[in-house]
Amino acid sequence: MTTTAITNIASLVTNDPALGDGSPLGLIENAAVVIDGGTVAWVGPADKAPAADESFDARGRAVIPGFVDSHSHLVFAGDRTAEFNARMSGRSYSAGGIRTTVAATRAATDAELEANLLRHLDEARRQGTTTFETKSGYGLTVADEARALRIAAAHTEEVTYLGAHIVSPDYAEDPAGYVDLVTGEMLTACAPYARWVDVFCEKGAFDGDQARAILTAGAAAGLIPRVHANQLSYGPGVQLAVELEAASADHCTHLTDADVDALAQAADTTVATLLPGAEFSTRAQWPDARRLIDAGATVALSTDCNPGSSYTSSMPFCIALAVRDMRMTPDEALWSATAGGARALRRSDVGTVTPGARADLALLDAPSHVHLAYRPGVPLVSAVWQRGVRAV
């Protein structure tokens, strides 16, 4: 098997304090990485790098782990330009806008949905993302939810069943009947394609009791819970996520002191995944990342890429927002977008550049990872390796 050495790295982020400077990022200056097949074989100072079959000169630039985007909605059709334009002119966002995408997604062919998914995955990869989670939730019928997950599962191992995105328009007068469908026939059809089960626990979507029933049924079918929690208002989502040992509580915008304490106590189990693209695109209140981090919660950053409330696939953009508007340091934001996302997916093989980890790396056209926030909007990712293969 061919080995490749990436040499002349000005600054390498490993996310392993023991390998580098003792910080959470585990920084190594003047570093090298050796890739063997699809995994990292060696990391360390460049002058101690073992011989390899091939070499790549980083030319004094920074290398970071590939981004881990642990929350996206990429199986959809159409867009919501008109809604965005109206919202930027003064109309507030509500969960009901999802129905527009549901109609377009139901009308699309499998080929159209897959082509759109692949376009967004490629777009994200070119910006350094190498691990993707994506959800269903824009079909809301048994057949449409199952086909969304089938299409997603062909391109990523991190697939989430989100039949409980909103109450289907077909069940507008019978939300209890829709919960029965989501926890019954729809779950049976969807579970074989998914690893996770999610629910939008929010006013206008599903209340705490409904969310509990959905997540409990999903867990009984072998799926691991995650929760859209406390995005638009205070509610039971975070507490429910912690109680059910969900892998993540996502959004976490409106939190009580009890919610923050619960996430801190559950830091090893339930990650607070923050999605600043949604606040940017809806002019909503920013999540208080500083409050969560200082309390001891584990924080991840993700794009929430979707056509309605956060139509961005750029993790570098989300890092810049987190630093500017959510009071995170550049180091914290990068860790959350890599190792934090891996924690939210309960993965130990991604989000780090350590021996034995998957060889997912991004080369920045900059000497330091700090440039991701320092130079917002600049396309700094100049090369990407995914599973050891040069992908960009």
Coordinates of N, CA and C in Angstrom, one line a residue, residues 167-345:
V167 N -45.3 18.4 11.5 CA -46.5 17.5 11.2 C -46.8 17.6 9.7
S168 N -46.9 16.5 9.1 CA -47.1 16.5 7.6 C -48.4 17.3 7.3
P169 N -48.4 18.1 6.2 CA -49.6 18.8 5.8 C -50.8 17.8 5.6
D170 N -50.5 16.6 5.3 CA -51.6 15.6 5.1 C -52.3 15.3 6.5
Y171 N -51.6 15.6 7.6 CA -52.2 15.3 8.9 C -52.4 16.6 9.7
A172 N -52.6 17.7 9.0 CA -52.7 19.0 9.7 C -53.8 19.0 10.8
E173 N -54.9 18.2 10.5 CA -55.9 18.2 11.5 C -55.8 17.0 12.5
D174 N -54.8 16.2 12.3 CA -54.6 15.0 13.1 C -53.1 14.7 13.5
P175 N -52.6 15.7 14.3 CA -51.1 15.5 14.6 C -50.9 14.2 15.4
A176 N -51.8 13.7 16.2 CA -51.6 12.5 16.9 C -51.5 11.3 15.9
G177 N -52.3 11.4 14.9 CA -52.2 10.3 13.8 C -50.9 10.4 13.1
Y178 N -50.3 11.6 13.0 CA -49.0 11.6 12.3 C -47.9 11.1 13.2
V179 N -48.0 11.4 14.5 CA -47.0 10.8 15.4 C -47.1 9.2 15.4
D180 N -48.3 8.7 15.3 CA -48.5 7.3 15.2 C -47.8 6.7 13.9
L181 N -47.9 7.5 12.8 CA -47.3 7.1 11.6 C -45.7 7.1 11.7
V182 N -45.2 8.2 12.3 CA -43.8 8.4 12.4 C -43.2 7.3 13.3
T183 N -43.9 6.9 14.3 CA -43.4 5.9 15.3 C -43.8 4.4 14.8
G184 N -44.6 4.3 13.8 CA -45.0 3.0 13.3 C -44.5 2.6 11.9
E185 N -45.4 2.7 10.9 CA -45.1 2.3 9.6 C -43.9 3.0 9.0
M186 N -43.8 4.3 9.2 CA -42.7 5.1 8.7 C -41.4 4.7 9.3
L187 N -41.4 4.5 10.6 CA -40.1 4.1 11.3 C -39.7 2.8 10.8
T188 N -40.6 1.8 10.6 CA -40.2 0.5 10.1 C -39.6 0.6 8.7
A189 N -40.1 1.5 7.8 CA -39.6 1.6 6.5 C -38.3 2.3 6.5
C190 N -38.0 3.2 7.4 CA -36.9 4.1 7.4 C -35.7 3.6 8.2
A191 N -35.9 2.8 9.3 CA -34.8 2.4 10.2 C -33.7 1.7 9.5
P192 N -34.0 0.8 8.5 CA -32.9 0.1 7.9 C -31.8 1.0 7.2
Y193 N -32.2 2.3 6.9 CA -31.2 3.1 6.2 C -30.6 4.1 7.1
A194 N -31.0 4.2 8.3 CA -30.5 5.3 9.2 C -29.7 4.8 10.4
R195 N -28.9 5.7 11.0 CA -28.2 5.4 12.2 C -28.9 6.2 13.4
W196 N -29.5 7.3 13.1 CA -30.0 8.2 14.1 C -31.5 8.5 13.9
V197 N -32.2 8.9 15.0 CA -33.5 9.4 14.9 C -33.5 10.8 15.5
D198 N -34.3 11.7 14.9 CA -34.3 13.1 15.3 C -35.7 13.6 15.3
V199 N -35.9 14.7 16.1 CA -37.3 15.3 16.1 C -37.1 16.8 16.3
F200 N -37.9 17.6 15.7 CA -37.9 19.1 15.9 C -38.9 19.3 17.0
C201 N -38.3 19.5 18.2 CA -39.1 19.7 19.4 C -39.2 21.2 19.6
E202 N -40.4 21.8 19.1 CA -40.5 23.2 19.0 C -42.0 23.6 18.8
K203 N -42.3 24.8 19.3 CA -43.7 25.3 19.0 C -43.8 25.3 17.5
G204 N -45.0 24.8 17.0 CA -45.2 24.7 15.6 C -44.7 23.4 15.0
A205 N -44.1 22.6 15.8 CA -43.6 21.3 15.3 C -44.1 20.2 16.3
F206 N -43.3 19.7 17.2 CA -43.7 18.6 18.2 C -43.4 19.1 19.6
D207 N -44.3 18.8 20.5 CA -44.2 19.2 21.9 C -43.3 18.1 22.6
G208 N -43.1 18.3 23.9 CA -42.2 17.4 24.6 C -42.7 15.9 24.7
D209 N -44.0 15.8 24.9 CA -44.6 14.4 24.9 C -44.5 13.7 23.6
Q210 N -44.8 14.4 22.5 CA -44.7 13.8 21.2 C -43.3 13.5 20.9
A211 N -42.4 14.4 21.2 CA -40.9 14.2 20.9 C -40.4 12.9 21.7
R212 N -40.8 12.8 22.9 CA -40.4 11.7 23.7 C -40.9 10.4 23.1
A213 N -42.2 10.3 22.6 CA -42.7 9.1 22.0 C -41.9 8.8 20.7
I214 N -41.6 9.8 20.0 CA -40.9 9.5 18.7 C -39.4 9.0 19.0
L215 N -38.7 9.7 19.9 CA -37.4 9.3 20.1 C -37.3 7.9 20.8
T216 N -38.2 7.6 21.7 CA -38.3 6.3 22.4 C -38.6 5.2 21.4
A217 N -39.5 5.5 20.4 CA -39.8 4.5 19.4 C -38.5 4.2 18.5
G218 N -37.9 5.3 18.2 CA -36.7 5.2 17.3 C -35.6 4.4 18.0
A219 N -35.4 4.7 19.3 CA -34.4 4.0 20.1 C -34.7 2.5 20.2
A220 N -36.0 2.2 20.3 CA -36.4 0.8 20.4 C -36.1 0.1 19.0
A221 N -36.1 0.8 17.9 CA -35.8 0.3 16.6 C -34.3 0.3 16.3
G222 N -33.5 0.7 17.3 CA -32.0 0.6 17.2 C -31.4 1.9 16.7
L223 N -32.2 3.0 16.7 CA -31.6 4.3 16.3 C -31.2 5.1 17.5
I224 N -30.2 5.9 17.3 CA -29.7 6.7 18.4 C -30.3 8.1 18.4
P225 N -30.8 8.6 19.5 CA -31.5 9.9 19.4 C -30.6 11.1 19.2
R226 N -31.1 12.1 18.5 CA -30.6 13.5 18.5 C -31.9 14.4 18.5
V227 N -31.7 15.6 18.9 CA -32.9 16.5 19.1 C -32.6 17.9 18.5
H228 N -33.5 18.4 17.7 CA -33.6 19.8 17.4 C -34.2 20.5 18.6
A229 N -33.4 21.2 19.4 CA -33.8 21.6 20.7 C -33.6 23.1 20.9
N230 N -34.7 23.8 21.4 CA -34.6 25.2 21.9 C -34.1 26.1 20.8
Q231 N -34.5 26.0 19.6 CA -34.1 26.9 18.5 C -34.8 28.2 18.6
L232 N -36.2 28.1 18.5 CA -37.0 29.3 18.3 C -37.5 29.9 19.6
S233 N -37.5 29.0 20.7 CA -38.0 29.5 22.0 C -37.5 28.5 23.1
Y234 N -37.8 28.9 24.3 CA -37.5 28.0 25.4 C -38.5 26.9 25.4
G235 N -38.0 25.7 25.7 CA -38.8 24.5 25.7 C -38.2 23.3 26.3
P236 N -38.8 22.1 26.1 CA -38.3 20.9 26.8 C -37.2 20.2 26.1
G237 N -36.8 20.6 24.9 CA -35.9 19.8 24.0 C -34.6 19.5 24.6
V238 N -33.9 20.4 25.2 CA -32.6 20.1 25.8 C -32.7 19.1 27.0
Q239 N -33.7 19.3 27.8 CA -33.8 18.4 29.0 C -34.2 17.0 28.5
L240 N -35.0 16.9 27.4 CA -35.4 15.6 26.9 C -34.1 15.0 26.3
A241 N -33.3 15.7 25.6 CA -32.1 15.2 25.0 C -31.2 14.6 26.0
V242 N -31.0 15.3 27.1 CA -30.1 14.8 28.2 C -30.7 13.6 28.9
E243 N -32.0 13.6 29.1 CA -32.7 12.5 29.8 C -32.6 11.2 29.0
L244 N -32.7 11.3 27.7 CA -32.7 10.2 26.8 C -31.3 9.8 26.3
E245 N -30.3 10.6 26.8 CA -28.9 10.4 26.4 C -28.7 10.5 24.9
A246 N -29.4 11.5 24.4 CA -29.2 11.8 22.9 C -27.8 12.2 22.7
A247 N -27.3 11.9 21.5 CA -25.9 12.2 21.1 C -25.7 13.7 21.0
S248 N -26.8 14.4 20.7 CA -26.7 15.9 20.6 C -28.0 16.6 20.8
A249 N -27.9 17.8 21.3 CA -29.0 18.7 21.3 C -28.6 19.8 20.4
D250 N -29.4 20.0 19.3 CA -28.9 20.9 18.3 C -29.7 22.2 18.2
H251 N -29.0 23.3 18.1 CA -29.4 24.7 18.1 C -29.1 25.3 19.4
C252 N -29.8 25.0 20.5 CA -29.5 25.4 21.8 C -29.4 27.0 21.9
T253 N -30.4 27.6 21.3 CA -30.4 29.1 21.3 C -31.0 29.7 22.5
H254 N -32.1 29.1 23.0 CA -32.8 29.7 24.1 C -32.7 28.7 25.3
L255 N -31.8 29.0 26.2 CA -31.4 28.1 27.3 C -31.6 28.7 28.6
T256 N -32.3 28.0 29.5 CA -32.3 28.4 30.9 C -31.0 28.0 31.6
D257 N -30.8 28.5 32.8 CA -29.7 28.0 33.6 C -29.7 26.5 33.8
A258 N -30.9 26.0 34.0 CA -31.1 24.5 34.2 C -30.7 23.8 32.9
D259 N -31.0 24.3 31.8 CA -30.6 23.7 30.5 C -29.1 23.6 30.4
V260 N -28.4 24.8 30.7 CA -27.0 24.8 30.6 C -26.3 23.8 31.6
D261 N -26.9 23.8 32.8 CA -26.3 22.9 33.8 C -26.5 21.4 33.3
A262 N -27.6 21.1 32.7 CA -27.9 19.8 32.3 C -26.9 19.4 31.2
L263 N -26.6 20.3 30.2 CA -25.7 20.0 29.2 C -24.3 19.8 29.7
A264 N -23.9 20.6 30.7 CA -22.6 20.5 31.3 C -22.5 19.2 32.1
Q265 N -23.5 18.8 32.8 CA -23.5 17.5 33.5 C -23.4 16.3 32.5
A266 N -24.0 16.5 31.3 CA -24.0 15.4 30.3 C -22.9 15.6 29.2
A267 N -21.9 16.3 29.6 CA -20.9 16.7 28.6 C -20.2 15.5 27.9
D268 N -20.2 14.3 28.5 CA -19.6 13.1 27.9 C -20.6 12.4 27.1
T269 N -21.9 12.8 27.2 CA -22.9 12.0 26.5 C -23.6 12.8 25.4
T270 N -24.1 14.0 25.8 CA -24.9 14.9 24.9 C -24.2 16.1 24.5
V271 N -23.9 16.3 23.2 CA -23.1 17.5 22.8 C -24.1 18.6 22.4
A272 N -23.8 19.8 22.8 CA -24.5 21.0 22.3 C -24.0 21.4 21.0
T273 N -24.8 21.1 19.9 CA -24.4 21.5 18.6 C -25.0 22.8 18.2
L274 N -24.1 23.8 17.9 CA -24.6 25.1 17.6 C -24.5 25.4 16.1
L275 N -25.5 26.1 15.6 CA -25.7 26.2 14.1 C -25.8 27.7 13.7
P276 N -24.7 28.4 13.7 CA -24.8 29.9 13.6 C -25.3 30.3 12.2
G277 N -25.2 29.4 11.2 CA -25.8 29.8 9.9 C -27.3 30.0 10.0
A278 N -28.0 29.4 10.9 CA -29.4 29.6 11.0 C -29.7 30.9 11.6
E279 N -28.9 31.3 12.6 CA -29.1 32.7 13.2 C -28.8 33.8 12.2
F280 N -27.7 33.5 11.5 CA -27.3 34.5 10.4 C -28.4 34.7 9.4
S281 N -29.0 33.6 9.0 CA -30.0 33.6 7.9 C -31.4 34.0 8.3
T282 N -31.6 34.0 9.6 CA -32.9 34.4 10.1 C -32.9 35.7 11.0
R283 N -31.7 36.2 11.2 CA -31.6 37.4 12.0 C -32.1 37.1 13.4
A284 N -31.8 36.0 13.9 CA -32.3 35.5 15.2 C -31.2 35.7 16.3
Q285 N -31.6 35.5 17.5 CA -30.7 35.6 18.6 C -29.6 34.6 18.5
W286 N -28.3 35.0 18.7 CA -27.2 34.0 18.6 C -27.1 33.1 19.8
P287 N -26.8 31.8 19.6 CA -26.5 31.0 20.8 C -25.4 31.5 21.6
D288 N -25.4 31.3 22.9 CA -24.3 31.8 23.7 C -23.3 30.7 24.0
A289 N -22.4 30.6 23.0 CA -21.4 29.5 23.1 C -20.5 29.7 24.4
R290 N -20.2 30.9 24.7 CA -19.3 31.2 25.8 C -19.9 30.7 27.1
R291 N -21.2 30.9 27.3 CA -21.9 30.4 28.5 C -21.8 28.9 28.6
L292 N -22.0 28.2 27.5 CA -22.0 26.7 27.5 C -20.6 26.2 27.7
I293 N -19.6 26.8 27.1 CA -18.2 26.3 27.2 C -17.7 26.6 28.7
D294 N -18.0 27.8 29.2 CA -17.5 28.1 30.5 C -18.2 27.2 31.6
A295 N -19.4 26.7 31.3 CA -20.1 25.8 32.2 C -19.6 24.4 32.1
G296 N -18.9 24.1 31.1 CA -18.3 22.7 30.9 C -19.0 21.8 29.9
A297 N -19.9 22.4 29.1 CA -20.6 21.6 28.1 C -19.7 21.3 26.9
T298 N -19.9 20.2 26.2 CA -19.2 20.0 25.0 C -19.9 20.6 23.8
V299 N -19.2 21.4 23.0 CA -19.9 22.1 22.0 C -19.3 21.7 20.6
A300 N -20.3 21.5 19.7 CA -19.9 21.3 18.3 C -20.5 22.4 17.4
L301 N -19.9 22.6 16.3 CA -20.3 23.6 15.3 C -20.7 22.9 14.0
S302 N -21.8 23.2 13.4 CA -22.2 22.6 12.1 C -22.9 23.7 11.3
T303 N -23.2 23.3 10.0 CA -23.8 24.2 9.1 C -25.3 24.3 9.2
D304 N -26.0 23.2 9.5 CA -27.4 23.1 9.4 C -27.8 23.4 7.9
C305 N -27.0 23.0 7.0 CA -27.3 23.4 5.6 C -28.7 22.9 5.2
N306 N -29.5 23.8 4.8 CA -30.9 23.5 4.4 C -31.4 24.6 3.6
P307 N -32.5 24.4 2.7 CA -32.9 25.5 1.8 C -33.7 26.6 2.5
G308 N -34.0 26.5 3.7 CA -34.9 27.5 4.3 C -34.2 28.4 5.3
S309 N -33.6 27.9 6.3 CA -33.1 28.7 7.4 C -31.6 28.8 7.5
S310 N -30.8 28.0 6.7 CA -29.4 28.1 6.7 C -28.8 27.5 5.5
Y311 N -28.9 28.2 4.4 CA -28.5 27.6 3.1 C -27.0 27.9 2.8
T312 N -26.1 27.3 3.7 CA -24.7 27.4 3.6 C -24.1 26.0 3.8
S313 N -23.1 25.6 3.1 CA -22.4 24.4 3.3 C -21.0 24.6 3.8
S314 N -20.7 25.9 4.2 CA -19.4 26.3 4.5 C -19.1 26.3 6.0
M315 N -18.3 25.3 6.4 CA -17.9 25.3 7.8 C -16.9 26.4 8.2
P316 N -16.0 26.8 7.3 CA -15.2 28.0 7.6 C -16.1 29.3 7.9
F317 N -17.2 29.4 7.1 CA -18.1 30.6 7.4 C -18.7 30.5 8.8
C318 N -19.1 29.2 9.2 CA -19.7 29.0 10.5 C -18.7 29.3 11.6
I319 N -17.4 28.9 11.4 CA -16.3 29.2 12.3 C -16.2 30.7 12.5
A320 N -16.2 31.5 11.4 CA -16.1 32.9 11.5 C -17.2 33.5 12.3
L321 N -18.4 33.1 12.0 CA -19.6 33.6 12.7 C -19.5 33.2 14.2
A322 N -19.0 32.0 14.6 CA -18.9 31.6 16.0 C -18.0 32.5 16.7
V323 N -16.9 32.8 16.1 CA -15.9 33.7 16.7 C -16.4 35.1 16.9
R324 N -17.0 35.6 15.8 CA -17.4 37.0 15.8 C -18.7 37.2 16.7
D325 N -19.6 36.3 16.6 CA -20.9 36.6 17.2 C -21.3 35.7 18.3
M326 N -20.6 34.6 18.6 CA -21.0 33.7 19.6 C -19.9 33.6 20.7
R327 N -18.9 34.5 20.6 CA -17.9 34.6 21.7 C -17.0 33.4 21.9
M328 N -16.7 32.7 20.8 CA -15.8 31.6 20.8 C -14.4 32.1 20.4
T329 N -13.4 31.5 20.9 CA -12.0 31.8 20.4 C -11.8 31.0 19.1
P330 N -10.9 31.4 18.3 CA -10.6 30.7 17.1 C -10.2 29.2 17.3
D331 N -9.5 29.0 18.4 CA -9.1 27.6 18.8 C -10.4 26.8 19.1
E332 N -11.3 27.4 19.9 CA -12.5 26.7 20.3 C -13.4 26.4 19.1
A333 N -13.5 27.4 18.2 CA -14.4 27.2 17.1 C -13.8 26.1 16.1
L334 N -12.5 26.0 15.9 CA -12.0 25.0 15.1 C -12.2 23.6 15.7
W335 N -11.9 23.5 17.0 CA -12.1 22.2 17.7 C -13.5 21.8 17.6
S336 N -14.5 22.7 17.8 CA -15.9 22.3 17.8 C -16.3 21.9 16.4
A337 N -15.7 22.4 15.3 CA -16.0 22.1 13.9 C -15.4 20.8 13.5
T338 N -14.5 20.3 14.3 CA -13.8 19.0 13.9 C -14.0 18.0 15.0
A339 N -13.3 18.1 16.1 CA -13.4 17.1 17.2 C -14.8 17.2 17.8
G340 N -15.4 18.4 17.9 CA -16.7 18.5 18.5 C -17.8 17.8 17.7
G341 N -17.7 18.0 16.4 CA -18.6 17.3 15.5 C -18.5 15.8 15.5
A342 N -17.2 15.3 15.7 CA -17.0 13.9 15.8 C -17.7 13.4 17.1
R343 N -17.6 14.2 18.2 CA -18.2 13.8 19.5 C -19.7 13.7 19.3
A344 N -20.3 14.6 18.5 CA -21.7 14.6 18.3 C -22.2 13.5 17.5
L345 N -21.3 12.9 16.7 CA -21.6 11.7 15.9 C -21.0 10.4 16.6

